């Protein structure tokens, strides 16, 4: 086997050092796809100088809204399947239809948004993953792949920028 | 524009307000009514209405489908009685009780043009009762006993309702069906006056007249054409099938 | 070293700099290391005293007897054991339903509307409020099933393809209710869960034993990668914006149960917004009560929930009280002026009938008390003053719904049928739902972290004290 990649995890105490580390890693030849940031508080990609993350959630939400709307239309048209007359109102009444359509559209949109988070993030995932518990204590972890021979070089670079620890990222049970 | 559902096809002409002419109707002459409550008793016998007991009746839970309302004018001792008012389900053409039932237990009958209460569909939300402006709907608050030998009096043509179900006057639809079946078997139309609901049959003063409103020859139609007929709460637009001669 | 915040002595106000004063007042300006805040939240969750268990046992007993046993008894015996009759076909069950849905609106208001408007003070208590929404809706659901005559057939209201080809009647406001409340319950539970995921991950990292297993499963394997945060925050944004019209629609649809009916006093076009504002009114009162109790009884909460929060919610309560008064007067004035005979009978019955005291009490506690108390910043910032005001407001709003449902139903266009309403088994059942709400809340507070610590940290990152000319000011950066 030629140059094998090893995955390293560098834990930084604050946002600035983590952003510096990203710049440094980019300078050392890593591409953006080879890096990831794991943090305990959401930071925008712009703060870290990273490209924007793609998410499918809005499109899934829109799809769900349309799906909900169609189900609402079906429910409104059920009197045509089996006609039961109720005095005074047309067979397909106007205002009640609006109410049903609205609720089903919103329900469809919100359920699909929720499910979209699961699908996009791969939830639930209980297999072993690279992680350190310090992250939920507010640390910023930079997780990157580098060639194995250069491991020491990268480790020194991260420590120089203020990493609290740099370790080989093992996938372990969360 | 062609309507989504052709009412003629589904036999529901007259079911919706714009076309509601009415088929079966009633005229009640308050001048003749003596307040004897024979109609109330007959209705209870015919329709297997349970007796709720003194306490529940005093609390407004009487199950009687028909009631005789009594009012008076003036202060004692100059009290003047006003005409008795028999109040029963008006079988409205545009019934407020129908759209509000979530499970379609209160619906309009396409064939008889009456307001139906479907006992085995009712889940007991009681919205229909709240929405009835005449307050003629009653609810089975409990399962009521019929100790021996009262159970022998039950009418086999009518269901016995259990707790949690709304009920109301049906214009004795079981009698309507019986007469219609007999007439159909004999190959003729139901004659006017051939049958009557229990209340009309029992009234000793003949204050209640029942028949086909869409038949110009029927007695009820003749009476209805007279100028002195009024309808209860007419301004609400419920299109009731019962006309009152108030006797004033 | 304890994790509780040090309480500064106010008598040395002059010696405290403006900056220190700001830090003491505002949670957002008083950051602690995240690890410490995590420990505080976890400790609040784990720590229980004997008083907690006594309360749980008592509440559990009330729930078993008052709620479940009484309900079973009522199902077997029929609604005759309740107080409903002709013409008051709807009684306390409907009052409870409207009341609990009202309480549930507070959660959405705080976690959605305040988030959309970027009101930073919401950060520590969004989850506490959202829990109220979910648990309140459960009680509302119970109450509405209770009032049904044949509740075992209630599934017929669900639109499903049945062998009889019968579908439910969408003309009926009760069906709109079903759709709206289901949508709202699912939406608010999902909206409760999404921001909870990172805190469950934190709890997973800091727990052992059975708790760790539970949190591991519920946290879904969340780590905090860029992708996960992006999807989560995107979804939370969509939810925040979308759940607001759902919230408005739910209570409007509930109000249409009454407004769509033909009864005098009910057939009022203003019921939609009137009920929504009423819901916010009672809901905010309930939120303040819950926050006051949480702050007093749970460890470390005095750091997270500060007088500034009561002050802010108190201001909202005052504005909502004024809005409620506006809608109430609108409804009343138009009915009074209109001259309809039956409506006048009804108004007279409200004010001068046997239960007229309710009408006056409602106006005093819903309007006079908040207006008299909540204008004062010092009083607003005192948790117990606003607790009492919130309690009175909830009492007043319960009276308002009691007036709208059983009292208004007594008067109709058929005077021969007029009858008073005397609640029967509704009383233990109502107390049972209240006890169940409190019980669920207490148990939840020990199973999940009540404070969304990551949101607090996010807010603290965005707040700074800086100088504007000679003045020391608070600046908030827009980090999104």
PDB file of C-alpha atoms in Angstrom, chain A residues 1 4 10 19 53 55 57-58 63 73 87 93 97 107 111 116 118 124 131 138 148 153 162 166 168-170:
ATOM      1  CA  UNK A   1       0.000   0.000   0.000  1.00  0.00           C
ATOM      2  CA  UNK A   4      -2.060   5.747   3.597  1.00  0.00           C
ATOM      3  CA  UNK A  10      -7.084  18.334  17.050  1.00  0.00           C
ATOM      4  CA  UNK A  19     -10.030  29.145  12.386  1.00  0.00           C
ATOM      5  CA  UNK A  53     -22.487  23.428   3.669  1.00  0.00           C
ATOM      6  CA  UNK A  55     -28.390  21.033   2.951  1.00  0.00           C
ATOM      7  CA  UNK A  57     -33.744  20.300   4.313  1.00  0.00           C
ATOM      8  CA  UNK A  58     -35.430  23.271   2.601  1.00  0.00           C
ATOM      9  CA  UNK A  63     -41.733  18.719  -1.118  1.00  0.00           C
ATOM     10  CA  UNK A  73     -57.087  18.042  -1.631  1.00  0.00           C
ATOM     11  CA  UNK A  87     -78.240  20.674   5.048  1.00  0.00           C
ATOM     12  CA  UNK A  93     -67.699  23.699   1.005  1.00  0.00           C
ATOM     13  CA  UNK A  97     -61.664  23.360   2.467  1.00  0.00           C
ATOM     14  CA  UNK A 107     -48.280  19.253   8.679  1.00  0.00           C
ATOM     15  CA  UNK A 111     -42.959  16.471   9.241  1.00  0.00           C
ATOM     16  CA  UNK A 116     -35.157  15.789   6.419  1.00  0.00           C
ATOM     17  CA  UNK A 118     -32.681  12.733   9.998  1.00  0.00           C
ATOM     18  CA  UNK A 124     -29.941   7.752  13.890  1.00  0.00           C
ATOM     19  CA  UNK A 131     -15.533  12.007  18.531  1.00  0.00           C
ATOM     20  CA  UNK A 138     -17.513  23.820  24.174  1.00  0.00           C
ATOM     21  CA  UNK A 148       0.618   8.931   7.432  1.00  0.00           C
ATOM     22  CA  UNK A 153       4.425  17.466  10.923  1.00  0.00           C
ATOM     23  CA  UNK A 162      -2.777  26.057  20.502  1.00  0.00           C
ATOM     24  CA  UNK A 166      -3.953  16.046  18.904  1.00  0.00           C
ATOM     25  CA  UNK A 168      -5.429   9.758  16.050  1.00  0.00           C
ATOM     26  CA  UNK A 169      -9.144   9.774  15.625  1.00  0.00           C
ATOM     27  CA  UNK A 170     -10.476   6.358  16.458  1.00  0.00           C
TER      28      UNK A 170
END
